[in-house]
């Protein structure tokens, strides 16, 4: 117990830049935080925040007069998202994923899985882990099972694996494996907008079902559709360790 109190005090006394504080709190990106600071909309206590200023968890931070706090408890959840739910924290959207989960604390999705797709979606309250997962230069793997409207041929698999020209660029080489006559498994290390659907469309077929089954070391497994759970301690530790090896 004494060790936990000591650890908590160290965390509370840790100094971080104000833009990182706002990002970690899930309020906005670091770039947006810098813009708010420049506009004089961020206060630390009763004084306007300065660019690059450092704060601790014990400091009172306000944006436009409203308090902003960084959760001391890191929350990372996994959801088996069904088709029809949108990966947005905009509560004015009736299909938003936040209301769907109904979690009692503020969380938001890490990245996107389009409305017509299903499968693994990570959500968190910790902004510091979002960019390392999504950053394309980290080459983190995301794995999908895809069903298309035409037979999966050797030529199709080879073309998908070698790269497809979409959105004015060639996609990165990736791993692709046939599962059945109309389905395949694909592992990507980038996340272009609707990438798999666009790749398939460029090769003359249409996606009928798209399911994400893995993000880095986190696997969907047998989690029922529409259900969610917190990452295990082992899953979270492995996830954070991968950030360290990739340089975040």
Short mmCIF file of C-alpha atoms in Angstrom, two decimals, residues 24-27 71 73-79 87-91 96-110 121-127 129-130 228-230:
data_model
loop_
_atom_site.label_atom_id
_atom_site.label_comp_id
_atom_site.label_asym_id
_atom_site.label_seq_id
_atom_site.Cartn_x
_atom_site.Cartn_y
_atom_site.Cartn_z
CA UNK A 24 -3.14 13.03 -22.77
CA UNK A 25 -6.43 14.25 -21.32
CA UNK A 26 -8.05 13.54 -24.68
CA UNK A 27 -9.01 17.21 -25.03
CA UNK A 71 -7.20 10.69 -15.75
CA UNK A 73 -6.02 5.64 -14.39
CA UNK A 74 -5.12 4.59 -17.93
CA UNK A 75 -8.13 2.95 -19.59
CA UNK A 76 -7.76 0.86 -22.74
CA UNK A 77 -10.77 -1.10 -23.94
CA UNK A 78 -11.36 -3.41 -26.89
CA UNK A 79 -14.73 -3.58 -28.63
CA UNK A 87 -16.10 5.44 -34.67
CA UNK A 88 -16.83 8.93 -33.46
CA UNK A 89 -17.10 10.54 -30.04
CA UNK A 90 -19.56 13.10 -31.43
CA UNK A 91 -22.62 12.44 -29.27
CA UNK A 96 -21.66 7.05 -32.13
CA UNK A 97 -19.54 4.38 -30.48
CA UNK A 98 -19.38 6.16 -27.11
CA UNK A 99 -23.11 5.89 -26.43
CA UNK A 100 -23.06 2.34 -27.79
CA UNK A 101 -20.54 1.24 -25.17
CA UNK A 102 -21.95 3.38 -22.36
CA UNK A 103 -18.68 3.41 -20.41
CA UNK A 104 -18.92 5.53 -17.23
CA UNK A 105 -15.70 7.49 -17.88
CA UNK A 106 -14.66 9.63 -20.83
CA UNK A 107 -13.03 7.55 -23.58
CA UNK A 108 -12.59 7.89 -27.32
CA UNK A 109 -11.71 5.55 -30.21
CA UNK A 110 -8.16 4.98 -31.38
CA UNK A 121 -11.67 -1.31 -32.13
CA UNK A 122 -9.53 0.06 -29.31
CA UNK A 123 -10.74 2.92 -27.11
CA UNK A 124 -8.85 4.84 -24.42
CA UNK A 125 -8.74 7.86 -22.14
CA UNK A 126 -4.98 8.24 -22.67
CA UNK A 127 -4.04 10.48 -25.59
CA UNK A 129 -0.90 6.11 -26.78
CA UNK A 130 -3.06 7.15 -29.74
CA UNK A 228 -16.25 -4.98 -25.00
CA UNK A 229 -13.69 -5.61 -22.28
CA UNK A 230 -10.63 -3.97 -20.77
#
